[in-house]
CSV table of C-alpha atoms in Angstrom, one decimal:
chain,number,residue,atom,x,y,z
A,26,MET,CA,12.2,-13.9,-40.0
A,27,GLN,CA,14.8,-13.5,-37.8
A,28,TYR,CA,13.2,-9.9,-36.5
A,29,ILE,CA,9.8,-11.7,-35.5
A,30,PRO,CA,11.0,-12.6,-31.7
A,31,ASN,CA,12.1,-8.9,-31.5
A,32,ILE,CA,8.8,-7.8,-33.0
A,33,LEU,CA,6.9,-10.1,-30.5
A,34,PHE,CA,9.1,-8.6,-27.7
A,35,VAL,CA,8.0,-5.4,-28.2
A,36,ILE,CA,4.6,-5.8,-28.7
A,37,VAL,CA,4.3,-7.6,-25.3
A,38,LEU,CA,6.4,-5.3,-23.4
A,39,VAL,CA,4.1,-2.2,-24.9
A,40,ALA,CA,1.0,-4.1,-24.3
A,41,GLY,CA,1.9,-4.8,-20.7
A,42,ILE,CA,3.4,-1.4,-20.1
A,43,GLY,CA,0.1,0.1,-21.8
A,44,TYR,CA,-2.0,-1.9,-19.4
A,45,PHE,CA,-0.2,-1.1,-16.5
A,46,THR,CA,-0.1,2.9,-17.4
A,47,LYS,CA,-4.0,2.7,-17.9
A,48,ASN,CA,-4.6,1.2,-14.5
A,49,ILE,CA,-2.2,3.4,-12.7
A,50,ARG,CA,-4.2,6.6,-14.2
A,51,LYS,CA,-7.3,5.2,-12.9
A,52,VAL,CA,-5.7,5.1,-9.3
A,53,ILE,CA,-4.3,8.1,-9.3
A,54,ARG,CA,-7.9,9.7,-10.7
A,55,ASN,CA,-9.6,7.8,-7.6
A,56,ILE,CA,-7.3,9.5,-5.4
A,57,ARG,CA,-7.9,13.0,-6.4
A,58,LEU,CA,-11.6,12.4,-5.9
A,59,GLY,CA,-10.8,13.3,-2.3
A,60,GLN,CA,-10.6,16.7,-1.2
A,61,ASP,CA,-8.0,18.8,-1.2
A,62,VAL,CA,-5.3,19.2,1.8
A,63,ASP,CA,-1.8,20.9,1.8
A,64,ARG,CA,1.0,18.5,2.2
A,65,SER,CA,3.9,20.9,0.7
A,66,ASP,CA,5.3,22.0,4.0
A,67,LYS,CA,9.0,20.5,5.6
A,68,LYS,CA,10.0,18.9,2.2
A,69,GLY,CA,13.1,18.1,4.0
A,70,GLU,CA,11.7,16.3,6.9
A,71,ARG,CA,9.1,14.5,4.2
A,72,PHE,CA,12.1,13.0,2.4
A,73,LYS,CA,13.8,11.8,5.5
A,74,LYS,CA,10.8,10.2,6.5
A,75,MET,CA,10.2,8.8,3.3
A,76,ALA,CA,13.5,7.3,2.9
A,77,MET,CA,13.7,5.9,6.5
A,78,ILE,CA,10.3,4.2,6.4
A,79,ALA,CA,9.7,3.2,2.8
A,80,MET,CA,13.4,2.7,1.7
A,81,GLY,CA,14.9,1.8,4.8
A,82,GLN,CA,11.8,-0.5,6.2
A,83,SER,CA,12.7,1.4,9.7
A,84,LYS,CA,9.0,0.1,10.9
A,85,MET,CA,9.1,-3.0,9.7
A,86,VAL,CA,12.1,-4.1,11.3
A,87,ARG,CA,10.4,-3.4,14.6
A,88,ARG,CA,9.1,-7.2,14.4
A,89,PRO,CA,12.5,-8.6,13.6
A,90,ILE,CA,11.6,-12.1,12.1
A,91,ALA,CA,9.2,-10.4,9.5
A,92,GLY,CA,11.1,-7.0,9.3
A,93,ILE,CA,13.9,-9.1,8.3
A,94,LEU,CA,12.4,-11.7,5.7
A,95,HIS,CA,10.2,-8.5,4.2
A,96,LEU,CA,13.8,-6.7,3.8
A,97,ILE,CA,15.4,-9.6,2.0
A,98,VAL,CA,12.3,-9.7,-0.3
A,99,TYR,CA,12.3,-6.1,-1.0
A,100,LEU,CA,15.9,-5.6,-1.7
A,101,GLY,CA,15.9,-8.9,-3.7
A,102,PHE,CA,13.3,-8.2,-5.5
A,103,ILE,CA,14.1,-4.5,-6.5
A,104,ILE,CA,17.9,-5.5,-7.0
A,105,ILE,CA,17.2,-8.7,-9.3
A,106,ASN,CA,14.9,-6.7,-11.4
A,107,ILE,CA,17.8,-4.6,-12.6
A,108,GLU,CA,18.6,-7.1,-14.9
A,109,VAL,CA,15.2,-6.7,-16.5
A,110,LEU,CA,17.0,-3.6,-18.1
A,111,GLU,CA,19.3,-5.9,-19.8
A,112,ILE,CA,16.4,-8.3,-20.8
A,113,ILE,CA,14.6,-5.4,-22.5
A,114,ILE,CA,17.5,-4.1,-24.2
A,115,ASP,CA,18.2,-8.0,-25.3
A,116,GLY,CA,14.7,-8.5,-26.3
A,117,ILE,CA,14.0,-5.1,-28.3
A,118,PHE,CA,17.6,-5.7,-30.3
A,119,GLY,CA,18.0,-9.2,-30.3
A,120,THR,CA,21.4,-9.1,-28.3
A,121,HIS,CA,22.5,-11.7,-25.8
A,122,ARG,CA,23.5,-10.4,-22.3
A,123,VAL,CA,24.5,-7.0,-23.5
A,124,PHE,CA,26.2,-6.0,-20.2
A,125,ALA,CA,28.7,-8.8,-20.3
A,126,PRO,CA,31.4,-6.4,-21.5
A,127,LEU,CA,31.6,-5.0,-18.1
A,128,GLY,CA,33.7,-7.8,-17.0
A,129,SER,CA,34.1,-8.8,-13.6
A,130,PHE,CA,31.6,-6.0,-12.1
A,131,TYR,CA,29.1,-8.3,-14.9
A,132,ASP,CA,30.3,-11.2,-12.9
A,133,PHE,CA,29.7,-9.7,-9.4
A,134,LEU,CA,26.3,-8.5,-10.3
A,135,ILE,CA,25.0,-11.6,-11.5
A,136,GLY,CA,26.4,-13.7,-8.5
A,137,SER,CA,24.5,-11.1,-6.1
A,138,PHE,CA,21.5,-11.6,-8.2
A,139,GLU,CA,21.6,-15.2,-8.0
A,140,ILE,CA,22.5,-15.1,-4.1
A,141,LEU,CA,19.5,-12.7,-3.6
A,142,ALA,CA,17.0,-14.8,-5.6
A,143,LEU,CA,17.8,-17.8,-3.1
A,144,LEU,CA,17.4,-15.9,-0.2
A,145,VAL,CA,14.0,-14.7,-1.6
A,146,LEU,CA,13.0,-18.2,-2.2
A,147,VAL,CA,13.5,-18.9,1.1
A,148,SER,CA,12.0,-16.0,2.6
A,149,VAL,CA,9.0,-16.2,0.4
A,150,ILE,CA,8.6,-20.3,1.8
A,151,ILE,CA,8.8,-19.0,5.3
A,152,PHE,CA,6.1,-15.9,4.8
A,153,TRP,CA,3.6,-18.9,3.2
A,154,ILE,CA,4.1,-21.2,6.1
A,155,ARG,CA,3.5,-18.0,8.4
A,156,ARG,CA,0.3,-17.1,6.4
A,157,ASN,CA,-1.1,-20.7,5.9
A,158,VAL,CA,0.4,-23.1,8.4
A,159,ILE,CA,1.3,-21.3,11.7
A,160,ASN,CA,-2.1,-19.5,13.1
A,161,ILE,CA,-1.0,-16.1,13.4
A,162,LYS,CA,-4.1,-14.6,14.6
A,163,ARG,CA,-3.9,-11.5,12.3
A,164,PHE,CA,-3.6,-13.6,9.1
A,165,LYS,CA,-6.0,-16.5,10.3
A,166,THR,CA,-8.9,-13.6,10.2
A,167,LEU,CA,-8.4,-12.9,6.2
A,168,LYS,CA,-10.7,-14.8,4.1
A,169,GLY,CA,-11.4,-15.3,0.6
A,170,TRP,CA,-10.2,-12.7,-2.0
A,171,PRO,CA,-7.7,-11.0,0.6
A,172,LYS,CA,-6.1,-14.5,1.9
A,173,ASN,CA,-5.7,-15.6,-1.7
A,174,ASP,CA,-4.1,-12.5,-3.0
A,175,GLY,CA,-1.5,-12.7,-0.1
A,176,ASN,CA,-0.6,-16.6,-1.2
A,177,ILE,CA,-0.6,-15.2,-5.3
A,178,ILE,CA,2.0,-12.7,-4.6
A,179,LEU,CA,4.2,-15.8,-3.1
A,180,TYR,CA,3.4,-17.8,-5.9
A,181,PHE,CA,4.5,-15.2,-8.6
A,182,GLU,CA,7.9,-14.7,-6.4
A,183,VAL,CA,8.8,-18.5,-5.9
A,184,VAL,CA,8.1,-18.6,-10.1
A,185,LEU,CA,10.0,-15.4,-10.9
A,186,MET,CA,12.8,-16.6,-9.3
A,187,THR,CA,12.8,-20.3,-9.9
A,188,LEU,CA,12.7,-19.1,-13.7
A,189,PHE,CA,15.6,-16.9,-13.0
A,190,LEU,CA,17.9,-19.5,-11.9
A,191,THR,CA,16.7,-21.9,-14.5
A,192,MET,CA,17.5,-19.6,-17.4
A,193,ASN,CA,21.1,-19.2,-15.8
A,194,ALA,CA,21.6,-22.5,-15.4
A,195,ALA,CA,20.4,-23.4,-18.9
A,196,ASP,CA,22.8,-20.6,-19.8
A,197,LEU,CA,25.7,-21.7,-18.3
A,198,GLN,CA,25.5,-25.2,-19.8
A,199,LEU,CA,25.3,-23.5,-23.4
A,200,GLN,CA,28.4,-21.4,-22.5
A,201,GLU,CA,30.3,-24.8,-21.6
A,202,LEU,CA,29.4,-25.9,-25.1
A,203,GLY,CA,30.6,-22.7,-26.9
A,204,ALA,CA,27.1,-22.4,-28.7
A,205,ALA,CA,26.8,-19.5,-30.8
A,206,HIS,CA,26.3,-16.0,-28.8
A,207,TYR,CA,26.3,-17.8,-25.4
A,208,ILE,CA,29.6,-16.3,-24.4
A,209,LYS,CA,31.1,-16.6,-21.0
A,210,ALA,CA,29.5,-14.2,-18.9
A,211,GLY,CA,28.5,-14.1,-15.3
A,212,SER,CA,29.3,-15.8,-12.2
A,213,TYR,CA,26.3,-18.2,-11.2
A,214,PRO,CA,26.9,-19.5,-6.9
A,215,VAL,CA,23.4,-20.9,-7.0
A,216,SER,CA,22.6,-22.1,-10.6
A,217,GLN,CA,25.6,-24.0,-11.0
A,218,PHE,CA,24.2,-26.4,-8.5
A,219,ILE,CA,20.9,-26.5,-11.1
A,220,SER,CA,23.3,-26.8,-13.9
A,221,PRO,CA,24.1,-30.4,-14.0
A,222,LEU,CA,20.5,-31.4,-14.2
A,223,PHE,CA,20.7,-30.4,-17.8
A,224,ASP,CA,23.9,-32.8,-18.5
A,225,GLY,CA,23.8,-34.6,-21.3
A,226,MET,CA,21.0,-32.3,-23.4
A,227,SER,CA,21.7,-31.2,-27.0
A,228,GLN,CA,22.5,-27.9,-27.4
A,229,SER,CA,19.0,-27.3,-29.3
A,230,SER,CA,17.0,-28.9,-25.9
A,231,LEU,CA,19.2,-26.5,-24.0
A,232,PHE,CA,18.3,-23.4,-26.0
A,233,LEU,CA,14.8,-24.2,-25.9
A,234,ILE,CA,14.7,-24.2,-21.8
A,235,GLU,CA,16.6,-21.0,-21.6
A,236,ARG,CA,14.5,-19.4,-24.2
A,237,THR,CA,11.7,-20.5,-22.4
A,238,ALA,CA,12.7,-19.3,-19.2
A,239,TRP,CA,13.5,-16.2,-20.3
A,240,TRP,CA,10.3,-15.3,-22.5
A,241,LEU,CA,8.2,-16.9,-19.1
A,242,HIS,CA,10.6,-14.5,-16.9
A,243,ILE,CA,9.8,-11.3,-18.6
A,244,ILE,CA,6.2,-12.2,-19.4
A,245,GLY,CA,5.9,-12.9,-15.6
A,246,ILE,CA,7.4,-9.7,-14.4
A,247,LEU,CA,5.2,-8.0,-16.7
A,248,VAL,CA,1.7,-9.8,-15.7
A,249,PHE,CA,2.7,-9.1,-12.2
A,250,LEU,CA,3.4,-5.5,-12.7
A,251,ASN,CA,-0.2,-5.6,-13.7
A,252,TYR,CA,-1.4,-7.8,-11.3
A,253,LEU,CA,-0.5,-5.1,-8.9
A,254,TYR,CA,-3.8,-2.8,-9.8
A,255,PHE,CA,-5.9,-5.3,-8.4
A,256,SER,CA,-3.9,-6.6,-5.6
A,257,LYS,CA,-2.9,-5.3,-1.7
A,258,HIS,CA,0.9,-5.3,-3.4
A,259,LEU,CA,-0.2,-1.8,-4.9
A,260,HIS,CA,2.0,-0.7,-2.2
A,261,ILE,CA,5.0,-1.6,-3.5
A,262,MET,CA,4.8,1.3,-5.6
A,263,LEU,CA,2.6,3.7,-3.3
A,264,ALA,CA,4.6,3.5,0.2
A,265,PHE,CA,6.7,6.1,-1.2
A,266,PRO,CA,4.2,8.8,-1.6
A,267,ASN,CA,2.2,7.8,1.4
A,268,THR,CA,5.1,8.2,3.8
A,269,TYR,CA,6.2,11.3,2.0
A,270,TYR,CA,2.8,13.0,2.3
A,271,GLY,CA,2.0,11.5,5.9
A,272,ASP,CA,1.2,13.8,8.8
A,273,LEU,CA,4.0,15.5,10.6
A,274,LYS,CA,1.9,16.9,13.7
A,275,PRO,CA,2.4,14.9,16.8
A,276,GLN,CA,-0.2,11.9,16.6
A,277,GLY,CA,-2.2,13.3,19.4
A,278,GLU,CA,-3.1,16.5,18.0
A,279,LEU,CA,-6.4,16.4,15.9
A,280,ASP,CA,-7.3,18.7,12.9
A,281,ASN,CA,-9.8,21.3,14.0
A,282,LEU,CA,-12.6,22.0,11.4
A,283,GLU,CA,-11.8,25.7,10.1
A,284,ALA,CA,-15.5,26.7,9.9
A,285,VAL,CA,-16.0,25.9,13.5
A,286,THR,CA,-13.0,27.4,14.7
A,287,ASN,CA,-14.4,30.5,13.0
A,288,GLU,CA,-17.8,30.5,14.4
A,289,VAL,CA,-16.6,30.0,17.8
A,290,LYS,CA,-13.8,33.1,17.3
A,291,LEU,CA,-16.8,34.9,16.3
A,292,MET,CA,-19.0,33.8,19.5
A,293,MET,CA,-15.8,34.6,21.7
A,294,ASP,CA,-15.1,38.2,20.1
A,295,PRO,CA,-17.4,41.2,21.7
A,296,SER,CA,-16.9,43.1,19.0
A,297,ALA,CA,-18.2,41.0,16.3
A,298,ASP,CA,-21.5,41.7,14.7
A,299,PRO,CA,-23.0,38.3,14.4
A,300,PHE,CA,-25.1,39.4,11.5
A,301,ALA,CA,-22.6,40.8,9.5
A,302,ALA,CA,-22.7,38.9,5.8
A,303,PRO,CA,-19.7,36.4,5.9
A,304,SER,CA,-16.5,37.4,3.7
A,305,GLU,CA,-15.3,35.4,0.6
A,306,ASP,CA,-12.8,33.8,2.5
A,307,ALA,CA,-15.4,32.5,5.3
A,308,ALA,CA,-17.8,31.4,2.9
A,309,GLU,CA,-14.8,29.4,0.9
A,310,ALA,CA,-14.2,28.0,4.0
A,311,GLU,CA,-17.4,26.7,5.0
A,312,PRO,CA,-17.7,22.7,3.8
A,313,SER,CA,-20.9,21.3,2.3
A,314,THR,CA,-20.7,18.7,5.0
A,315,PHE,CA,-19.2,18.4,8.2
A,316,GLY,CA,-17.1,15.1,8.4
A,317,ALA,CA,-17.2,12.3,5.9
A,318,SER,CA,-20.1,9.8,4.9
A,319,ASP,CA,-18.5,8.8,1.9
A,320,VAL,CA,-14.9,8.5,0.2
A,321,THR,CA,-15.2,11.8,-1.5
A,322,ASP,CA,-15.8,13.6,1.8
A,323,LEU,CA,-12.2,12.4,2.8
A,324,ASN,CA,-9.1,14.0,1.8
A,325,TRP,CA,-7.0,12.7,-1.1
A,326,VAL,CA,-4.1,12.0,1.4
A,327,GLN,CA,-6.6,9.2,3.3
A,328,LEU,CA,-7.8,7.8,-0.1
A,329,LEU,CA,-4.1,7.3,-0.9
A,330,ASN,CA,-3.8,5.6,2.7
A,331,ALA,CA,-6.6,3.4,1.6
A,332,TYR,CA,-4.6,2.1,-1.6
A,333,THR,CA,-1.6,1.8,0.1
A,334,CYS,CA,-2.9,-0.6,2.6
A,335,THR,CA,-0.9,-3.7,2.9
A,336,GLU,CA,-3.2,-6.0,4.8
A,337,CYS,CA,-0.4,-6.7,7.3
A,338,GLY,CA,-2.8,-6.2,10.1
A,339,ARG,CA,-0.4,-5.1,12.4
A,340,CYS,CA,-3.0,-2.1,13.3
A,341,THR,CA,-5.6,-4.5,14.3
A,342,SER,CA,-3.1,-6.9,16.8
A,343,GLU,CA,-2.2,-3.4,18.3
A,344,CYS,CA,-5.7,-2.1,18.8
A,345,PRO,CA,-6.8,-2.2,22.5
A,346,ALA,CA,-10.5,-1.7,21.3
A,347,ASN,CA,-9.9,-5.0,19.1
A,348,GLN,CA,-8.1,-6.7,21.8
A,349,THR,CA,-11.1,-6.7,24.1
A,350,GLY,CA,-13.7,-7.9,21.6
A,351,LYS,CA,-14.6,-4.9,20.1
A,352,LYS,CA,-16.0,-5.1,16.7
A,353,LEU,CA,-13.5,-2.4,15.5
A,354,SER,CA,-10.6,-3.5,13.1
A,355,PRO,CA,-8.4,-0.7,11.8
A,356,ARG,CA,-7.2,-3.0,8.9
A,357,LYS,CA,-10.7,-3.3,7.8
A,358,ILE,CA,-11.7,0.1,7.9
A,359,MET,CA,-8.6,0.9,5.4
A,360,MET,CA,-9.7,-2.2,3.3
A,361,ASP,CA,-13.7,-1.1,3.3
A,362,THR,CA,-12.4,2.4,2.3
A,363,ARG,CA,-10.5,1.2,-0.5
A,364,ASP,CA,-13.2,-1.1,-1.8
A,365,ARG,CA,-15.7,1.7,-1.7
A,366,LEU,CA,-13.2,4.0,-3.5
A,367,LYS,CA,-12.8,1.2,-6.5
A,368,GLU,CA,-16.7,0.8,-6.3
A,369,VAL,CA,-16.7,4.8,-7.3
A,370,GLY,CA,-14.1,4.6,-9.5
A,371,ASP,CA,-15.7,1.5,-11.2
A,372,ASN,CA,-19.0,3.8,-11.2
A,373,ILE,CA,-17.1,6.6,-13.1
A,374,ASP,CA,-15.9,4.4,-15.4
A,375,LYS,CA,-19.0,2.6,-16.5
A,376,ASN,CA,-21.4,6.2,-16.8
A,377,GLY,CA,-18.5,8.6,-17.4
A,378,SER,CA,-19.3,10.4,-14.2
A,379,PHE,CA,-20.3,9.3,-10.9
A,380,VAL,CA,-23.9,7.9,-10.7
A,381,ASP,CA,-25.7,8.0,-7.4
A,382,ASP,CA,-25.6,4.1,-6.2
A,383,GLY,CA,-27.6,4.4,-3.1
A,384,LYS,CA,-24.7,3.5,-1.3
A,385,LYS,CA,-22.4,5.3,1.5
A,386,LEU,CA,-19.1,4.3,3.2
A,387,LEU,CA,-20.9,5.2,6.3
A,388,ASN,CA,-23.4,2.1,7.4
A,389,ASP,CA,-22.8,0.1,3.9
A,390,TYR,CA,-19.2,-0.4,4.6
A,391,ILE,CA,-18.5,0.7,8.3
A,392,THR,CA,-20.6,0.9,10.8
A,393,PRO,CA,-21.2,3.4,13.7
A,394,GLU,CA,-20.6,0.7,16.1
A,395,GLU,CA,-16.9,0.1,14.8
A,396,LEU,CA,-16.4,3.9,14.8
A,397,TRP,CA,-17.7,4.6,18.2
A,398,ALA,CA,-15.1,1.6,19.8
A,399,CYS,CA,-12.1,3.4,18.8
A,400,THR,CA,-10.7,4.9,21.7
A,401,SER,CA,-8.4,7.4,19.7
A,402,CYS,CA,-4.9,6.2,21.5
A,403,ASN,CA,-3.2,6.0,18.1
A,404,ALA,CA,-2.1,2.6,18.6
A,405,CYS,CA,-2.9,1.5,15.1
A,406,VAL,CA,-1.0,5.0,13.3
A,407,GLU,CA,2.0,3.9,15.2
A,408,ALA,CA,2.0,0.3,14.1
A,409,CYS,CA,1.4,0.6,10.6
A,410,PRO,CA,5.0,0.1,8.5
A,411,VAL,CA,3.7,2.5,6.0
A,412,SER,CA,2.5,5.4,8.0
A,413,ILE,CA,-1.2,4.9,7.3
A,414,SER,CA,-3.7,6.8,9.7
A,415,PRO,CA,-7.1,4.9,9.9
A,416,LEU,CA,-8.0,7.1,13.1
A,417,SER,CA,-8.1,9.9,10.8
A,418,ILE,CA,-10.8,8.4,8.7
A,419,ILE,CA,-12.7,7.2,11.9
A,420,ILE,CA,-12.7,10.7,13.2
A,421,ASP,CA,-14.2,12.4,10.2
A,422,MET,CA,-16.6,9.6,9.9
A,423,ARG,CA,-17.3,10.3,13.5
A,424,ARG,CA,-17.9,14.1,13.1
A,425,TYR,CA,-20.3,13.4,10.4
A,426,LEU,CA,-22.3,11.3,12.8
A,427,VAL,CA,-22.5,14.3,15.4
A,428,MET,CA,-22.7,17.3,13.4
A,429,GLU,CA,-24.5,15.7,10.5
A,430,GLU,CA,-26.5,13.3,11.6
A,431,SER,CA,-26.8,14.3,15.7
A,432,ALA,CA,-26.3,10.5,16.1
A,433,ALA,CA,-23.6,10.3,18.9
A,434,PRO,CA,-23.9,7.7,21.6
A,435,THR,CA,-26.1,8.7,24.5
A,436,ASP,CA,-23.4,9.0,26.5
A,437,LEU,CA,-21.7,11.6,24.4
A,438,ASN,CA,-24.5,13.3,24.4
A,439,ASN,CA,-25.1,13.3,27.9
A,440,MET,CA,-21.6,14.6,28.3
A,441,MET,CA,-21.9,17.4,25.5
A,442,SER,CA,-24.9,18.6,27.1
A,443,ASN,CA,-23.2,18.7,30.4
A,444,ILE,CA,-20.4,20.7,29.0
A,445,GLU,CA,-22.9,23.4,27.2
A,446,ASN,CA,-25.5,23.6,30.6
A,447,ASN,CA,-22.6,23.1,33.5
A,448,GLY,CA,-19.5,23.8,31.8
A,449,ALA,CA,-18.1,20.3,32.8
A,450,PRO,CA,-18.6,17.0,31.6
A,451,TRP,CA,-20.6,16.0,35.2
A,452,PRO,CA,-24.0,16.5,35.8
A,453,PHE,CA,-23.4,18.9,38.5
A,454,ASN,CA,-24.3,22.9,38.9
A,455,GLN,CA,-21.5,25.0,38.8
A,456,MET,CA,-22.4,26.5,42.0
A,457,ASP,CA,-22.1,23.1,43.8
A,458,ARG,CA,-18.4,22.5,42.4
A,459,LEU,CA,-16.8,23.6,45.9
A,460,ASN,CA,-19.4,21.5,47.9
A,461,TRP,CA,-16.8,18.9,48.6
A,462,SER,CA,-14.7,21.0,50.7
A,463,ASP,CA,-17.5,21.5,53.2
A,464,GLU,CA,-17.6,17.8,54.4
């Protein structure tokens, strides 16, 4: 009988981690649906970027209030969960505070965890007020699930931190009463103020409170872990690979299509034979389509971007097209891409392989009006705290419209015709270029 709690704990732990692993494998599978792109260069620079942006939160703190609060929640949640290791060991082997022999260092750890837990609680409450009370436009425009998802995570944080402090407060009372197995260990700068609420309770009642809080805390962490798959907060983990694999080129530099570049080189080479059969390398470089109309036409880094999006709205708030009332929202571009990718993934799960559902990312999720509203200024890329590039998706979808469907706006078609006929964007014959000098 004494081993039943340990067996139950192992079952809960294995089930929680197993379900999480299953869902993460789906995420990886979905990301790999994208086209291949090589991001194996400049490893040192990439590690530095990841350390600065993902770990150091360097882009978050550009907006000091939100940045500092986020840093507190981020560090607090990560550091406090070091105690999860102790909980897992205690749960498997039936021990209690197995790291207590560390002495004064253990006291320091528990004391630090409690202070951080309090700071996390305060930060989360401020975040909730910012999202639901203060009319910040980039949060106010979120409706339905995106809005609820942000709040659910905040509620998770409040419950987990409260359970942590309640568990410690009851534990402190049991230590002072000299209860069996509750050796005096740890420092409790916060829960010592909660502990008096339990004064006068029997050991059995305190034990019930402490054990209940302990179980709910670890189960809550496992539930939170598995909730990430369904939430925008998957960025907690994906921010690290996303920043590592980010584009290192200058932001104003766009990728050229290799097949088009080769074609232009061929046209400009007077010695080239236009009727010669293409080489094997050239044939492999020829894409099946130009640009992107669906998520499988995008590269895997762009799909990783979509899963990493935090929906914070900084990109949209900085977008000049959005500020002037255009339909474009870079945040929506990323959310739509992720939604479509999940839909494709669910289709594969259901049918074993993808079965055409008559939908595309283009038109069914993202409209040409949104795409052509973009000024290509890179403000959204610069604003993103985790190095996401909505612009790269916009450019690839524009390429599809122009090169596959000849569906560019009239003004752009006129400009391209002028370049073709006149060698310049303007509708003037080349012979007339110097007429201005005669006036």
